[in-house]
Tab-separated table of C-alpha atoms and ligand atoms in Angstrom:
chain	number	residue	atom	x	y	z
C	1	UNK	CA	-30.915	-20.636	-13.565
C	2	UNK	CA	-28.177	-18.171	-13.730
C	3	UNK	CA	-28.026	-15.066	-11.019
C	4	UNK	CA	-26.391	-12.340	-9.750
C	5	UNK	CA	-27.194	-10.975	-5.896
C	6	UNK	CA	-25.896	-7.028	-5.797
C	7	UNK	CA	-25.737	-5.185	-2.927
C	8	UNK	CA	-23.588	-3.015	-0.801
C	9	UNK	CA	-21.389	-4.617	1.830
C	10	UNK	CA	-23.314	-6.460	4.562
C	11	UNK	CA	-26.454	-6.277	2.689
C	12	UNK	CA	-26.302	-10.183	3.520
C	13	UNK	CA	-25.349	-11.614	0.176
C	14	UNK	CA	-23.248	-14.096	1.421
C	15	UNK	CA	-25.969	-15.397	3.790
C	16	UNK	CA	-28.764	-15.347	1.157
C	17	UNK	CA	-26.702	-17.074	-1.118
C	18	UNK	CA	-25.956	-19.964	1.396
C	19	UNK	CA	-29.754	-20.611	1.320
C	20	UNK	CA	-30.514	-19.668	-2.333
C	21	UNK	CA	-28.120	-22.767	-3.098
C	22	UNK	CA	-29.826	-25.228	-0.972
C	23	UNK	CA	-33.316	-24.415	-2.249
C	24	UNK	CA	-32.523	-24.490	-6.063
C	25	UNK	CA	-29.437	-26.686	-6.311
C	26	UNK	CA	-27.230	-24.011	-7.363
C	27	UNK	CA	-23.157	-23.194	-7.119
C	28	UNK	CA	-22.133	-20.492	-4.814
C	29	UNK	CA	-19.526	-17.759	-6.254
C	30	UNK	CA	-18.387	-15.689	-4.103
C	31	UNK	CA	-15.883	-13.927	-5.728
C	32	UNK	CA	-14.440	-12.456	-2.287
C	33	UNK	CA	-14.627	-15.745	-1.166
C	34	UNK	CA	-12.486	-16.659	-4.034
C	35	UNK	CA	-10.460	-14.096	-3.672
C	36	UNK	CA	-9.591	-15.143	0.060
C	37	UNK	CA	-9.070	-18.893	-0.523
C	38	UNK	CA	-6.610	-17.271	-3.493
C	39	UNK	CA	-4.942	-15.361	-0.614
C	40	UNK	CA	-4.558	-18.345	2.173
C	41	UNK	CA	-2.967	-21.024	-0.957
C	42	UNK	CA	-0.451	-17.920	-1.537
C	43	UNK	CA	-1.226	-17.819	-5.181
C	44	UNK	CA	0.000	-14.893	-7.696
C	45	UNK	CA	-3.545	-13.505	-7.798
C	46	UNK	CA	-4.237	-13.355	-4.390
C	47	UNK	CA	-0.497	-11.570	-3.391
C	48	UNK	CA	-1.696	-9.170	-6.254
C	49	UNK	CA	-5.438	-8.728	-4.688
C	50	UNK	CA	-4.126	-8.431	-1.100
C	51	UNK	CA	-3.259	-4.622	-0.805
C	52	UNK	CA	-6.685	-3.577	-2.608
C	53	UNK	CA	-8.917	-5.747	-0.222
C	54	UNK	CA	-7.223	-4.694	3.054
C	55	UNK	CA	-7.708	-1.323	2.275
C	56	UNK	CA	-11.251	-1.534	0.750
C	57	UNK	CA	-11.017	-0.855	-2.866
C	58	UNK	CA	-12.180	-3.124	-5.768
C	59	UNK	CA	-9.610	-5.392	-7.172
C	60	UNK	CA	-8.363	-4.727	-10.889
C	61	UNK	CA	-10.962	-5.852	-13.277
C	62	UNK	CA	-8.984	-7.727	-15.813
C	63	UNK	CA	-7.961	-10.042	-12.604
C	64	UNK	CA	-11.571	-10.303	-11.775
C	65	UNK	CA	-12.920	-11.056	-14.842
C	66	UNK	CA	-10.783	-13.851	-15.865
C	67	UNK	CA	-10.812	-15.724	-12.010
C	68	UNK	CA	-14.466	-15.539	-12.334
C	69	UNK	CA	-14.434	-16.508	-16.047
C	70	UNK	CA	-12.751	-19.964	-14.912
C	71	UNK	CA	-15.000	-20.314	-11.840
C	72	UNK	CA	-18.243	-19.958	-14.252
C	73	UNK	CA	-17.367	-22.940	-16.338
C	74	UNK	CA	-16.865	-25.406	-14.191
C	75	UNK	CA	-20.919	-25.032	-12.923
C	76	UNK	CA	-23.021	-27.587	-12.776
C	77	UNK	CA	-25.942	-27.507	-15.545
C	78	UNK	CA	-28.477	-26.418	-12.946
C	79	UNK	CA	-26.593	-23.121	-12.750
C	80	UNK	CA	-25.137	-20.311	-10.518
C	81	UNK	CA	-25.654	-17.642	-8.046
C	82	UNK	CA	-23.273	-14.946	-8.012
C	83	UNK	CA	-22.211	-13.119	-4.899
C	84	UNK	CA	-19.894	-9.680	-5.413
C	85	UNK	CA	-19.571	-10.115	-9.075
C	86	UNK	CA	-19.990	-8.161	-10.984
C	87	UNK	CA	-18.883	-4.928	-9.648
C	88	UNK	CA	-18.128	-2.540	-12.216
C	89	UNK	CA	-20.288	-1.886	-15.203
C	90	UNK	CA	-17.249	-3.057	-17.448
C	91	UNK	CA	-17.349	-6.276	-15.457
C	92	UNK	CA	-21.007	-6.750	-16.072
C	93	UNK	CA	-20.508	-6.387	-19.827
C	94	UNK	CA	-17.579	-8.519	-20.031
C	95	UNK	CA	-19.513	-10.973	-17.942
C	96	UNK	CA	-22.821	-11.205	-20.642
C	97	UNK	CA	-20.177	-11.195	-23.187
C	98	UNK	CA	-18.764	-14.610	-22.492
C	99	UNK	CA	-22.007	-15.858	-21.143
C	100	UNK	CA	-23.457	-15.068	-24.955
C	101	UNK	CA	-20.215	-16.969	-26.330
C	102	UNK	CA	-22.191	-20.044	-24.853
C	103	UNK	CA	-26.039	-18.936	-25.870
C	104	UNK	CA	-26.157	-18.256	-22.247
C	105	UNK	CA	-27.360	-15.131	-20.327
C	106	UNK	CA	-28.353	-13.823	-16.545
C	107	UNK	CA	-31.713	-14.851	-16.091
C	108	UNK	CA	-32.626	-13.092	-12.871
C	109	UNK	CA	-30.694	-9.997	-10.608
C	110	UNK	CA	-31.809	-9.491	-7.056
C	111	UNK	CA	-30.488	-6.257	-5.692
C	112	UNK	CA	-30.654	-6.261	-1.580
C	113	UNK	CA	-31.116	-2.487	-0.674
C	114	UNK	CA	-30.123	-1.446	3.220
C	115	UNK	CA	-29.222	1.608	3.962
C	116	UNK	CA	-25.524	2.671	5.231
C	117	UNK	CA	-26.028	2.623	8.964
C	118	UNK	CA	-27.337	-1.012	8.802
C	119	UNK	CA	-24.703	-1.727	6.971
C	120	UNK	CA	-21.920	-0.985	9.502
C	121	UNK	CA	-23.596	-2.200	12.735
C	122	UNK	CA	-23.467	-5.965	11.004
C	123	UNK	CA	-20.022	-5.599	9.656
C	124	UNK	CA	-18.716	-5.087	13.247
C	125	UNK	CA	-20.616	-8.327	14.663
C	126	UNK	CA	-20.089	-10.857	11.603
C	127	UNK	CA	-17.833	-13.978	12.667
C	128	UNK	CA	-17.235	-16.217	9.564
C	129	UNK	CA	-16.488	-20.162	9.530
C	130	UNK	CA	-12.988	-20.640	7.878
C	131	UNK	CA	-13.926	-24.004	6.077
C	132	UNK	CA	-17.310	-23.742	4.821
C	133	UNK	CA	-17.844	-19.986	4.894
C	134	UNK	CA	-21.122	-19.740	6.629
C	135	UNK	CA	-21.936	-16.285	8.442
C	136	UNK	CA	-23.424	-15.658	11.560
C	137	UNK	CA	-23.142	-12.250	13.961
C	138	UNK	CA	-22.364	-12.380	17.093
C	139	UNK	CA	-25.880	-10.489	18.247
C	140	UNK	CA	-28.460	-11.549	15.257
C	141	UNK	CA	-27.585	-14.370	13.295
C	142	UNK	CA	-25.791	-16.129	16.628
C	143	UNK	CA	-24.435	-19.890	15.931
C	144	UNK	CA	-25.965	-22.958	18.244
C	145	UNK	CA	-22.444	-22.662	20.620
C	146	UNK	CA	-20.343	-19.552	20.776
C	147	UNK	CA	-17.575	-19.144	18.700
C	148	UNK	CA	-17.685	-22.251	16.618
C	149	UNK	CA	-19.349	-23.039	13.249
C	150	UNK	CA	-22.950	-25.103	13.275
C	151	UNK	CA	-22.219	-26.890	10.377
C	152	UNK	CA	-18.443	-28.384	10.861
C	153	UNK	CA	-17.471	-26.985	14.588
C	154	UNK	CA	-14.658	-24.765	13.290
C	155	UNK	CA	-13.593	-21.651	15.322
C	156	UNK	CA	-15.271	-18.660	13.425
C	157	UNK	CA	-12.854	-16.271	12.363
C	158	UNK	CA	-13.261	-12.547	11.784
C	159	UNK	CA	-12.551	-10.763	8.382
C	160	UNK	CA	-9.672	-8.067	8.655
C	161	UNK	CA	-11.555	-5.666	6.762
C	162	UNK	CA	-14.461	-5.255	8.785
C	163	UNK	CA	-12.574	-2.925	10.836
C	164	UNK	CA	-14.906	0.658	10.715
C	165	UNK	CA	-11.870	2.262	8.607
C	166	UNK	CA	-12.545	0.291	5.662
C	167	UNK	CA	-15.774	-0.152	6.042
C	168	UNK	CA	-16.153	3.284	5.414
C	169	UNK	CA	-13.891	3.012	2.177
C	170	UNK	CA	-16.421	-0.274	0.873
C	171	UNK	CA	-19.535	1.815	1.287
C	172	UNK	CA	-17.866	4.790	-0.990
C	173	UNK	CA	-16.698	2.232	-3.081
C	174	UNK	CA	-19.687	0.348	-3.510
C	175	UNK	CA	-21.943	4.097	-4.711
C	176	UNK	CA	-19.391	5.048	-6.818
C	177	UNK	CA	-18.311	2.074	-8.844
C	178	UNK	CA	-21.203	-0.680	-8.047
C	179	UNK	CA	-24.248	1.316	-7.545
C	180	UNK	CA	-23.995	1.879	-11.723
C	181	UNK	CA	-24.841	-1.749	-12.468
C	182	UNK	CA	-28.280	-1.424	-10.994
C	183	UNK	CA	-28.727	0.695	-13.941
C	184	UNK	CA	-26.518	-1.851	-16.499
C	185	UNK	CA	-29.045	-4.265	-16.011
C	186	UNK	CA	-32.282	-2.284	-15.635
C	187	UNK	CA	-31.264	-0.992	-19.455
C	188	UNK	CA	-29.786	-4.740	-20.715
C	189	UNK	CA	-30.601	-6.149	-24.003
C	190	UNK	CA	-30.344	-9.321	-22.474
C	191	UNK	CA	-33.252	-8.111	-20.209
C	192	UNK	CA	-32.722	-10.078	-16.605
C	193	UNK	CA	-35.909	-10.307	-14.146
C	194	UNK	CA	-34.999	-8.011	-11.860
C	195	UNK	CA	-36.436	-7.776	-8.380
C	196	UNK	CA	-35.522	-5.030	-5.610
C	197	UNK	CA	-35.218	-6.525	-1.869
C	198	UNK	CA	-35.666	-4.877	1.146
C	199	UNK	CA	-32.528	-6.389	2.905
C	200	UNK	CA	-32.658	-3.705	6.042
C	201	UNK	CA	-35.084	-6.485	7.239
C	202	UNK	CA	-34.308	-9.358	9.533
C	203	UNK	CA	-32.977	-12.131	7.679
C	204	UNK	CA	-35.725	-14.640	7.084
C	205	UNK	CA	-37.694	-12.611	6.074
C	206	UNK	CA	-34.920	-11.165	3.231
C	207	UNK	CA	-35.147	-14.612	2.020
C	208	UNK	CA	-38.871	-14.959	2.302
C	209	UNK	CA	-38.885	-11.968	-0.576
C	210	UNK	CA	-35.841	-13.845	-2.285
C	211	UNK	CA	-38.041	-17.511	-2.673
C	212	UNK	CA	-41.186	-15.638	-3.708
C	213	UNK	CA	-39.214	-13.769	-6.272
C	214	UNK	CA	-37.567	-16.903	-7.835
C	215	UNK	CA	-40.221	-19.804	-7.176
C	216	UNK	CA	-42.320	-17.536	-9.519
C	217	UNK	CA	-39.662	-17.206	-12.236
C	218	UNK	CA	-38.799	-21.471	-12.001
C	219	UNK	CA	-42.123	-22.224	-12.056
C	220	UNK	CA	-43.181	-19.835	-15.660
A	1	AP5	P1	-16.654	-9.374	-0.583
A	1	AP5	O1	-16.176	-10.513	0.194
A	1	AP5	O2	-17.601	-9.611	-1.713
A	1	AP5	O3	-17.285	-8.317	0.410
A	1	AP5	P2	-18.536	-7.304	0.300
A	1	AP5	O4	-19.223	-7.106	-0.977
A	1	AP5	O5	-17.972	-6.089	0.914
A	1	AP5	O6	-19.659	-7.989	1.051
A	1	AP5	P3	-19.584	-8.759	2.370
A	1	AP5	O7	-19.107	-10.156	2.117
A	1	AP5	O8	-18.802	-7.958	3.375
A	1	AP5	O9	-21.103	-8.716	2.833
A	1	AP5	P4	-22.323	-9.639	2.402
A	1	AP5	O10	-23.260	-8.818	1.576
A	1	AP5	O11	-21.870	-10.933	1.845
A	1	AP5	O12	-23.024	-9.811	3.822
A	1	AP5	P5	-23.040	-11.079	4.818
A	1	AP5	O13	-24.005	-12.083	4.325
A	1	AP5	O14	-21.643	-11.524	5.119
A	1	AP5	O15	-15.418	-8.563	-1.173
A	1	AP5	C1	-14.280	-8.270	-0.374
A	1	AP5	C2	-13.248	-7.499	-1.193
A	1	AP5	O16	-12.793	-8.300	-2.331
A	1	AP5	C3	-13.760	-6.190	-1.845
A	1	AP5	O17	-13.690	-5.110	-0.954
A	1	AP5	C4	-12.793	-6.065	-3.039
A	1	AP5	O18	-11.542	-5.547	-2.647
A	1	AP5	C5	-12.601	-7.499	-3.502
A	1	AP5	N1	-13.584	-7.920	-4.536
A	1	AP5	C6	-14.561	-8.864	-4.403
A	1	AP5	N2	-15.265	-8.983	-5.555
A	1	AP5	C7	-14.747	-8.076	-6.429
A	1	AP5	C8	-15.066	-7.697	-7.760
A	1	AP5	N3	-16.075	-8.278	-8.432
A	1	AP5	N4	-14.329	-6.732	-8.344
A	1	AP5	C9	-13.294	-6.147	-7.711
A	1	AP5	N5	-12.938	-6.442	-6.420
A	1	AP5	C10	-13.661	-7.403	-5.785
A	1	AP5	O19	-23.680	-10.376	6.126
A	1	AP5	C11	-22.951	-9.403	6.878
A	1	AP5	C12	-23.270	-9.580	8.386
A	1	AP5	O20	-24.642	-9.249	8.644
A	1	AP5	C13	-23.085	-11.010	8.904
A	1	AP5	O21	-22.624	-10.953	10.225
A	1	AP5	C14	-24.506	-11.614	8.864
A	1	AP5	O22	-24.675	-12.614	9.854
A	1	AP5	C15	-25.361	-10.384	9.170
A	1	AP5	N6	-26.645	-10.387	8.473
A	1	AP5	C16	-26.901	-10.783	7.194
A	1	AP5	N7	-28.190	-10.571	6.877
A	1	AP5	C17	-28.772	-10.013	7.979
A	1	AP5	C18	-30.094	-9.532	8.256
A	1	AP5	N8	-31.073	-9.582	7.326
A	1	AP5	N9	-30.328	-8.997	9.487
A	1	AP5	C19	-29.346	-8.931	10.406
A	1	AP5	N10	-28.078	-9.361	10.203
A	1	AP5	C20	-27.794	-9.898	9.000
A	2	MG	MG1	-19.972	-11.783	1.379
């Protein structure tokens, strides 16, 4: 099974996708997560990516494309989730392009919808762990003992653009040049399930939707 999770910043698509992978065996690709392991090794692409993310702009899509091009292959047969790709409407067609190059295609898009004011109320409280990249906030999603990771103990961390500023400059991003690919795949040849989630709900319950939504398209 091959998906995409769209959504604005903080609709949760990081946290969905942690559990989306343990119920159907599935990589996670995160492409910001990508983008900020890139970043930390020092690489070429993540110098180049660095001023763009800090001030909350989308990254070039020819770099984009290609890092998430190499990512792709290397999934297991089961398939992939991805999480903040694509972004653009040129990304999404460059995407199904090389997908088709291996008689493969998106089989299902889940778009969380929240509105903006949800949106920066969690961006302010999100810790993230450093190692494995789970997300908790500090009032809603709160881990077992403050401040560390449940999974590996690690001292959560928090992003540098979460500050309101570029917040701001994510959510203007994310209607102008994202918003579009709602519409890409709504009008796609290739025809993806697609499945609109409430995501301004708590978030069990945002999964809840999610499994009903896919246990009905693994089990046709
Ligand atoms: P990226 O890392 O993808 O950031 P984003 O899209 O802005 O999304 P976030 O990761 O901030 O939010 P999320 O939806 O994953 O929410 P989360 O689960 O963490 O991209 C960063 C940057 O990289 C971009 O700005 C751009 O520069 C660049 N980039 C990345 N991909 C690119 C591309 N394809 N093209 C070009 N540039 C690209 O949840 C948020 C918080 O809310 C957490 O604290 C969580 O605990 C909490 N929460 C989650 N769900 C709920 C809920 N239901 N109720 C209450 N709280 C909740
Ligand atoms: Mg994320």
């Amino acid at each position: 099974m091959r998906i995409v999770l769209l959504g604005a910043p903080g609709a949760g698509k990081g946290t969905q996708c942690k559990r989306i992978v343990e119920r159907y065996g599935l990589l996670h690709l995160s492409s910001g997560d990508i983008l900020r392991q890139e970043r930390a090794a020092g690489t070429k692409l993540g110098e180049k990516a660095q001023s763009y993310m800090d001030s909350g702009v989308l990254v070039p899509d020819e770099l984009i494309v290609e890092m998430m091009a190499c990512a792709i292959n290397k999934a297991p047969a089961a398939g992939f989730v991805l999480d903040g790709f694509p972004r653009t409407v040129n990304q999404a067609a460059q995407l199904d392009k090389s997908l088709a190059r291996e008689e493969q295609k998106i089989d299902a898009v889940l778009n969380l919808e929240i509105d903006d004011k949800v949106v920066t109320e969690r961006m302010t409280g999100r810790r993230s762990c450093p190692q494995c990249g789970t997300v908790y906030h500090i009032e809603n999603l709160k881990p077992k003992t403050e401040g560390r990771c449940d999974h590996d103990g690690a001292e959560l961390v928090q992003r540098p653009d979460d500050s309101l500023e570029v917040v701001q400059n994510r959510l203007k991003t994310y209607h102008q040049r994202t918003e579009p690919v709602v519409n890409y795949y709504k009008n796609s040849p290739v025809a993806p399930a697609f499945y609109h989630i409430d995501a301004n709900k708590e978030a069990d319950k945002v999964s809840a939707s999610i499994f009903e939504s896919l246990d009905a398209l693994v089990s046709v």
